[in-house]
Amino acid sequence: MGRATEVFLPARGMGHWAVCLSVIMTKSPRARALLLAVLLSATAGTLPGQGPLQHWKAATALPAPQAFAAGVGVQGKGWVIGGESGAAALPTVRILDPASNAWTAGPSLPKPRTRAAAAVVGSRLFVVGGQISGSPSASTLELIQGKWKNASSLGTARSSHAMVADASGLYVLGGLTGSTPTAVKSCERFDPVLGTWSPLPDMPGPRFGHSAHLAGGKLYVFGGFSTSETQPLRSTWVYDVATKVW
């Protein structure tokens, strides 16, 4: 069934939502959040070299099923990192080259990891948190000369969190933590020069399975869940990076 996709326009007053196109998509709230993150990463509603967003078309399928993976663009290629297939977490990294429309294998993670987040600061690729051996992890990895290396750990182990990056570092927001995973509202920032994590002001409430986007010095958090995956949220929060206020 066709579903409307909406894009948040922060530049107009306090911001508003606009319907931009229809897509064929699952009813899964998480899938909606992931799609929104992809749309928001486009510049002024365009994809590089493809003009305005008008319609969707199929690209080359993944070599194998891979859900709850971390996705990120690295030097013009799409990286799909970790995730799960069935009940098993994956160490798999796959790279899509848009020029050849083909997938290749990337450097495998040291351990299977799912529900993590990935982002690039400058030319540095990081994978943060996620579930390892069934529990939320504080582990941070950086890809250095084709190999994954341990970086400073998060202050709070977490999975199903959101993460964005700017030129100054990484921002990690919410997620699930604990042996019986519980949603948190805590946030952290990673300084790649110092190599350390520091706490940020808490979000207004706990959140997991959400999306985030950074634009114009403002950090936006969209949807997700606060307690149960059967009760998705529609609220949007905004954080001012300069004043450190939600």
mmCIF file of C-alpha atoms in Angstrom:
data_model
loop_
_atom_site.group_PDB
_atom_site.id
_atom_site.type_symbol
_atom_site.label_atom_id
_atom_site.label_comp_id
_atom_site.label_asym_id
_atom_site.label_seq_id
_atom_site.Cartn_x
_atom_site.Cartn_y
_atom_site.Cartn_z
ATOM 1 C CA MET A 1 0.000 0.000 0.000
ATOM 2 C CA GLY A 2 1.304 3.486 -0.815
ATOM 3 C CA ARG A 3 2.380 5.551 2.203
ATOM 4 C CA ALA A 4 3.007 9.291 2.344
ATOM 5 C CA THR A 5 6.500 10.389 3.328
ATOM 6 C CA GLU A 6 6.969 13.687 5.147
ATOM 7 C CA VAL A 7 9.988 15.975 5.423
ATOM 8 C CA PHE A 8 10.504 18.445 8.271
ATOM 9 C CA LEU A 9 11.382 21.969 7.081
ATOM 10 C CA PRO A 10 13.191 23.746 9.962
ATOM 11 C CA ALA A 11 13.817 27.009 8.119
ATOM 12 C CA ARG A 12 10.214 28.200 8.067
ATOM 13 C CA GLY A 13 9.307 29.748 11.415
ATOM 14 C CA MET A 14 9.346 27.079 14.105
ATOM 15 C CA GLY A 15 9.419 24.364 11.445
ATOM 16 C CA HIS A 16 6.679 22.298 9.848
ATOM 17 C CA TRP A 17 6.133 18.989 8.101
ATOM 18 C CA ALA A 18 5.468 18.696 4.373
ATOM 19 C CA VAL A 19 4.442 15.693 2.284
ATOM 20 C CA CYS A 20 7.036 15.220 -0.453
ATOM 21 C CA LEU A 21 6.294 11.915 -2.211
ATOM 22 C CA SER A 22 4.624 8.539 -1.830
ATOM 23 C CA VAL A 23 6.554 5.323 -1.337
ATOM 24 C CA ILE A 24 5.836 1.628 -1.021
ATOM 25 C CA MET A 25 6.935 0.714 2.480
ATOM 26 C CA THR A 26 6.321 -1.459 5.501
ATOM 27 C CA LYS A 27 4.035 -0.512 8.356
ATOM 28 C CA SER A 28 7.048 -0.773 10.691
ATOM 29 C CA PRO A 29 7.606 2.521 12.577
ATOM 30 C CA ARG A 30 11.335 1.764 12.626
ATOM 31 C CA ALA A 31 11.390 1.496 8.844
ATOM 32 C CA ARG A 32 9.638 4.877 8.635
ATOM 33 C CA ALA A 33 12.279 6.379 10.903
ATOM 34 C CA LEU A 34 15.125 4.942 8.820
ATOM 35 C CA LEU A 35 13.554 6.238 5.597
ATOM 36 C CA LEU A 36 13.156 9.685 7.126
ATOM 37 C CA ALA A 37 16.834 9.752 8.046
ATOM 38 C CA VAL A 38 17.751 8.980 4.432
ATOM 39 C CA LEU A 39 15.503 11.737 3.111
ATOM 40 C CA LEU A 40 16.863 14.291 5.543
ATOM 41 C CA SER A 41 20.420 13.513 4.498
ATOM 42 C CA ALA A 42 19.606 14.784 1.009
ATOM 43 C CA THR A 43 20.582 18.374 0.303
ATOM 44 C CA ALA A 44 17.583 20.640 -0.381
ATOM 45 C CA GLY A 45 15.526 17.635 -1.448
ATOM 46 C CA THR A 46 18.052 16.293 -3.942
ATOM 47 C CA LEU A 47 20.466 13.405 -4.188
ATOM 48 C CA PRO A 48 23.940 14.039 -5.635
ATOM 49 C CA GLY A 49 23.785 14.101 -9.427
ATOM 50 C CA GLN A 50 20.135 12.993 -9.515
ATOM 51 C CA GLY A 51 18.151 16.220 -9.257
ATOM 52 C CA PRO A 52 14.951 16.620 -7.212
ATOM 53 C CA LEU A 53 13.523 13.610 -5.393
ATOM 54 C CA GLN A 54 10.648 12.461 -7.609
ATOM 55 C CA HIS A 55 10.313 8.701 -7.310
ATOM 56 C CA TRP A 56 11.877 5.543 -5.920
ATOM 57 C CA LYS A 57 13.390 2.741 -7.956
ATOM 58 C CA ALA A 58 14.995 -0.558 -7.048
ATOM 59 C CA ALA A 59 18.766 -0.779 -6.668
ATOM 60 C CA THR A 60 20.868 -3.922 -6.345
ATOM 61 C CA ALA A 61 19.590 -6.033 -3.456
ATOM 62 C CA LEU A 62 21.800 -6.917 -0.518
ATOM 63 C CA PRO A 63 23.638 -10.219 -0.979
ATOM 64 C CA ALA A 64 21.766 -11.620 2.043
ATOM 65 C CA PRO A 65 19.064 -10.443 4.471
ATOM 66 C CA GLN A 66 20.370 -7.884 6.967
ATOM 67 C CA ALA A 67 18.108 -6.013 9.442
ATOM 68 C CA PHE A 68 18.854 -3.441 12.176
ATOM 69 C CA ALA A 69 22.186 -2.628 10.524
ATOM 70 C CA ALA A 70 23.966 0.725 10.782
ATOM 71 C CA GLY A 71 24.034 2.598 7.480
ATOM 72 C CA VAL A 72 26.386 5.417 6.503
ATOM 73 C CA GLY A 73 27.857 7.065 3.415
ATOM 74 C CA VAL A 74 31.650 6.899 3.113
ATOM 75 C CA GLN A 75 33.406 8.627 0.198
ATOM 76 C CA GLY A 76 30.390 8.282 -2.075
ATOM 77 C CA LYS A 77 29.642 4.661 -1.210
ATOM 78 C CA GLY A 78 26.967 3.173 1.026
ATOM 79 C CA TRP A 79 28.141 1.068 3.967
ATOM 80 C CA VAL A 80 25.807 -1.377 5.745
ATOM 81 C CA ILE A 81 27.402 -2.448 9.016
ATOM 82 C CA GLY A 82 26.459 -5.334 11.302
ATOM 83 C CA GLY A 83 22.793 -5.945 12.009
ATOM 84 C CA GLU A 84 21.038 -9.261 12.333
ATOM 85 C CA SER A 85 19.497 -12.060 10.320
ATOM 86 C CA GLY A 86 16.918 -14.127 12.125
ATOM 87 C CA ALA A 87 17.953 -14.156 15.790
ATOM 88 C CA ALA A 88 21.691 -13.920 15.080
ATOM 89 C CA ALA A 89 23.760 -10.721 15.148
ATOM 90 C CA LEU A 90 26.155 -10.227 12.232
ATOM 91 C CA PRO A 91 29.766 -9.039 11.927
ATOM 92 C CA THR A 92 29.147 -8.391 8.247
ATOM 93 C CA VAL A 93 30.046 -5.147 6.478
ATOM 94 C CA ARG A 94 28.804 -4.587 2.933
ATOM 95 C CA ILE A 95 29.599 -1.677 0.624
ATOM 96 C CA LEU A 96 27.468 -0.482 -2.302
ATOM 97 C CA ASP A 97 29.228 1.374 -5.108
ATOM 98 C CA PRO A 98 26.597 3.487 -6.924
ATOM 99 C CA ALA A 99 28.830 3.735 -10.000
ATOM 100 C CA SER A 100 28.846 -0.024 -10.581
ATOM 101 C CA ASN A 101 25.606 -0.718 -8.668
ATOM 102 C CA ALA A 102 27.391 -3.638 -7.027
ATOM 103 C CA TRP A 103 28.010 -4.795 -3.466
ATOM 104 C CA THR A 104 31.433 -5.772 -2.118
ATOM 105 C CA ALA A 105 32.520 -7.074 1.277
ATOM 106 C CA GLY A 106 34.020 -4.593 3.727
ATOM 107 C CA PRO A 107 36.176 -5.302 6.789
ATOM 108 C CA SER A 108 34.168 -7.472 9.188
ATOM 109 C CA LEU A 109 33.495 -6.218 12.701
ATOM 110 C CA PRO A 110 35.557 -7.827 15.497
ATOM 111 C CA LYS A 111 32.330 -9.234 17.002
ATOM 112 C CA PRO A 112 28.775 -9.599 15.703
ATOM 113 C CA ARG A 113 26.896 -6.374 16.464
ATOM 114 C CA THR A 114 23.342 -5.218 15.817
ATOM 115 C CA ARG A 115 21.278 -2.076 16.485
ATOM 116 C CA ALA A 116 24.418 0.075 16.497
ATOM 117 C CA ALA A 117 24.964 3.474 14.863
ATOM 118 C CA ALA A 118 27.613 4.645 12.402
ATOM 119 C CA ALA A 119 28.790 8.087 11.294
ATOM 120 C CA VAL A 120 31.726 9.856 9.672
ATOM 121 C CA VAL A 121 33.644 12.797 11.129
ATOM 122 C CA GLY A 122 35.900 14.251 8.469
ATOM 123 C CA SER A 123 37.376 11.128 6.919
ATOM 124 C CA ARG A 124 37.031 8.999 10.063
ATOM 125 C CA LEU A 125 34.394 6.254 10.278
ATOM 126 C CA PHE A 126 32.985 5.274 13.682
ATOM 127 C CA VAL A 127 30.597 2.548 14.833
ATOM 128 C CA VAL A 128 29.095 3.170 18.263
ATOM 129 C CA GLY A 129 27.154 1.029 20.727
ATOM 130 C CA GLY A 130 24.640 -1.595 19.702
ATOM 131 C CA GLN A 131 23.986 -5.079 21.003
ATOM 132 C CA ILE A 132 26.881 -7.515 21.409
ATOM 133 C CA SER A 133 26.098 -11.003 22.722
ATOM 134 C CA GLY A 134 22.518 -9.883 23.314
ATOM 135 C CA SER A 135 23.294 -6.923 25.598
ATOM 136 C CA PRO A 136 23.698 -3.176 24.981
ATOM 137 C CA SER A 137 27.346 -2.224 24.545
ATOM 138 C CA ALA A 138 29.443 0.889 25.249
ATOM 139 C CA SER A 139 31.992 -0.101 22.610
ATOM 140 C CA THR A 140 33.169 2.462 20.053
ATOM 141 C CA LEU A 141 35.090 1.328 16.962
ATOM 142 C CA GLU A 142 37.055 3.378 14.434
ATOM 143 C CA LEU A 143 38.175 2.097 11.044
ATOM 144 C CA ILE A 144 41.901 2.808 10.715
ATOM 145 C CA GLN A 145 43.800 1.690 7.603
ATOM 146 C CA GLY A 146 41.149 -0.890 6.807
ATOM 147 C CA LYS A 147 40.997 -2.395 10.305
ATOM 148 C CA TRP A 148 38.603 -1.815 13.187
ATOM 149 C CA LYS A 149 40.256 -0.389 16.304
ATOM 150 C CA ASN A 150 38.796 0.275 19.739
ATOM 151 C CA ALA A 151 38.180 3.926 20.612
ATOM 152 C CA SER A 152 36.972 5.359 23.927
ATOM 153 C CA SER A 153 33.843 3.675 25.235
ATOM 154 C CA LEU A 154 30.525 5.432 25.757
ATOM 155 C CA GLY A 155 29.678 6.550 29.255
ATOM 156 C CA THR A 156 26.466 4.495 29.031
ATOM 157 C CA ALA A 157 26.114 1.219 27.142
ATOM 158 C CA ARG A 158 23.269 1.557 24.662
ATOM 159 C CA SER A 159 21.592 0.125 21.576
ATOM 160 C CA SER A 160 18.756 1.297 19.302
ATOM 161 C CA HIS A 161 20.035 4.849 19.783
ATOM 162 C CA ALA A 162 20.361 7.674 17.282
ATOM 163 C CA MET A 163 23.662 9.270 16.273
ATOM 164 C CA VAL A 164 24.593 12.254 14.112
ATOM 165 C CA ALA A 165 27.887 13.952 13.332
ATOM 166 C CA ASP A 166 29.247 17.351 12.431
ATOM 167 C CA ALA A 167 32.792 18.581 11.859
ATOM 168 C CA SER A 168 33.404 18.718 15.612
ATOM 169 C CA GLY A 169 32.326 15.227 16.614
ATOM 170 C CA LEU A 170 29.574 12.686 17.260
ATOM 171 C CA TYR A 171 26.273 13.112 19.114
ATOM 172 C CA VAL A 172 24.608 10.016 20.600
ATOM 173 C CA LEU A 173 21.003 10.265 21.770
ATOM 174 C CA GLY A 174 18.931 7.957 23.922
ATOM 175 C CA GLY A 175 18.635 4.240 23.239
ATOM 176 C CA LEU A 176 18.198 1.136 25.364
ATOM 177 C CA THR A 177 20.504 0.133 28.206
ATOM 178 C CA GLY A 178 20.758 -2.531 30.920
ATOM 179 C CA SER A 179 20.418 -6.310 31.094
ATOM 180 C CA THR A 180 16.651 -5.844 30.777
ATOM 181 C CA PRO A 181 16.865 -3.079 28.168
ATOM 182 C CA THR A 182 15.281 0.158 29.362
ATOM 183 C CA ALA A 183 14.911 3.366 27.361
ATOM 184 C CA VAL A 184 17.123 6.272 28.446
ATOM 185 C CA LYS A 185 17.066 10.020 27.809
ATOM 186 C CA SER A 186 20.812 10.530 28.292
ATOM 187 C CA CYS A 187 22.984 11.932 25.485
ATOM 188 C CA GLU A 188 26.733 12.036 24.870
ATOM 189 C CA ARG A 189 29.194 13.804 22.583
ATOM 190 C CA PHE A 190 32.463 12.380 21.244
ATOM 191 C CA ASP A 191 35.424 14.690 20.600
ATOM 192 C CA PRO A 192 37.590 12.991 17.938
ATOM 193 C CA VAL A 193 40.580 15.215 18.724
ATOM 194 C CA LEU A 194 40.620 14.363 22.436
ATOM 195 C CA GLY A 195 39.220 10.895 21.830
ATOM 196 C CA THR A 196 36.763 11.213 24.725
ATOM 197 C CA TRP A 197 33.020 11.094 25.384
ATOM 198 C CA SER A 198 31.295 13.733 27.531
ATOM 199 C CA PRO A 199 27.668 13.989 28.713
ATOM 200 C CA LEU A 200 25.138 16.326 27.097
ATOM 201 C CA PRO A 201 21.854 17.565 28.596
ATOM 202 C CA ASP A 202 19.223 14.836 28.728
ATOM 203 C CA MET A 203 16.425 14.753 26.183
ATOM 204 C CA PRO A 204 12.982 15.734 27.543
ATOM 205 C CA GLY A 205 12.174 12.014 27.887
ATOM 206 C CA PRO A 206 13.490 8.499 27.164
ATOM 207 C CA ARG A 207 13.597 7.489 23.527
ATOM 208 C CA PHE A 208 14.750 4.519 21.423
ATOM 209 C CA GLY A 209 14.299 3.432 17.812
ATOM 210 C CA HIS A 210 14.206 7.096 16.817
ATOM 211 C CA SER A 211 15.930 9.142 14.098
ATOM 212 C CA ALA A 212 17.978 12.316 14.382
ATOM 213 C CA HIS A 213 19.280 15.024 12.068
ATOM 214 C CA LEU A 214 21.619 17.988 12.548
ATOM 215 C CA ALA A 215 20.954 21.177 10.573
ATOM 216 C CA GLY A 216 21.707 24.850 11.127
ATOM 217 C CA GLY A 217 23.177 24.295 14.569
ATOM 218 C CA LYS A 218 20.037 22.477 15.716
ATOM 219 C CA LEU A 219 19.734 18.784 16.491
ATOM 220 C CA TYR A 220 16.321 17.278 15.714
ATOM 221 C CA VAL A 221 14.976 14.023 17.189
ATOM 222 C CA PHE A 222 12.033 12.342 15.439
ATOM 223 C CA GLY A 223 9.580 9.685 16.601
ATOM 224 C CA GLY A 224 10.716 6.394 18.059
ATOM 225 C CA PHE A 225 9.438 4.757 21.241
ATOM 226 C CA SER A 226 9.578 5.578 24.944
ATOM 227 C CA THR A 227 8.547 2.230 26.432
ATOM 228 C CA SER A 228 7.065 -0.360 24.101
ATOM 229 C CA GLU A 229 7.596 -0.942 20.381
ATOM 230 C CA THR A 230 3.823 -1.264 20.108
ATOM 231 C CA GLN A 231 3.409 2.453 20.922
ATOM 232 C CA PRO A 232 5.339 4.572 18.385
ATOM 233 C CA LEU A 233 5.674 8.297 18.993
ATOM 234 C CA ARG A 234 5.071 11.254 16.665
ATOM 235 C CA SER A 235 6.778 13.963 18.744
ATOM 236 C CA THR A 236 9.786 15.932 17.495
ATOM 237 C CA TRP A 237 12.350 17.533 19.827
ATOM 238 C CA VAL A 238 15.016 20.098 18.973
ATOM 239 C CA TYR A 239 18.328 20.793 20.735
ATOM 240 C CA ASP A 240 20.331 23.987 20.258
ATOM 241 C CA VAL A 241 23.989 22.971 20.023
ATOM 242 C CA ALA A 242 25.240 26.452 20.940
ATOM 243 C CA THR A 243 23.044 27.055 23.997
ATOM 244 C CA LYS A 244 22.808 23.366 24.975
ATOM 245 C CA VAL A 245 19.070 23.650 25.565
ATOM 246 C CA TRP A 246 16.256 21.322 24.420
#
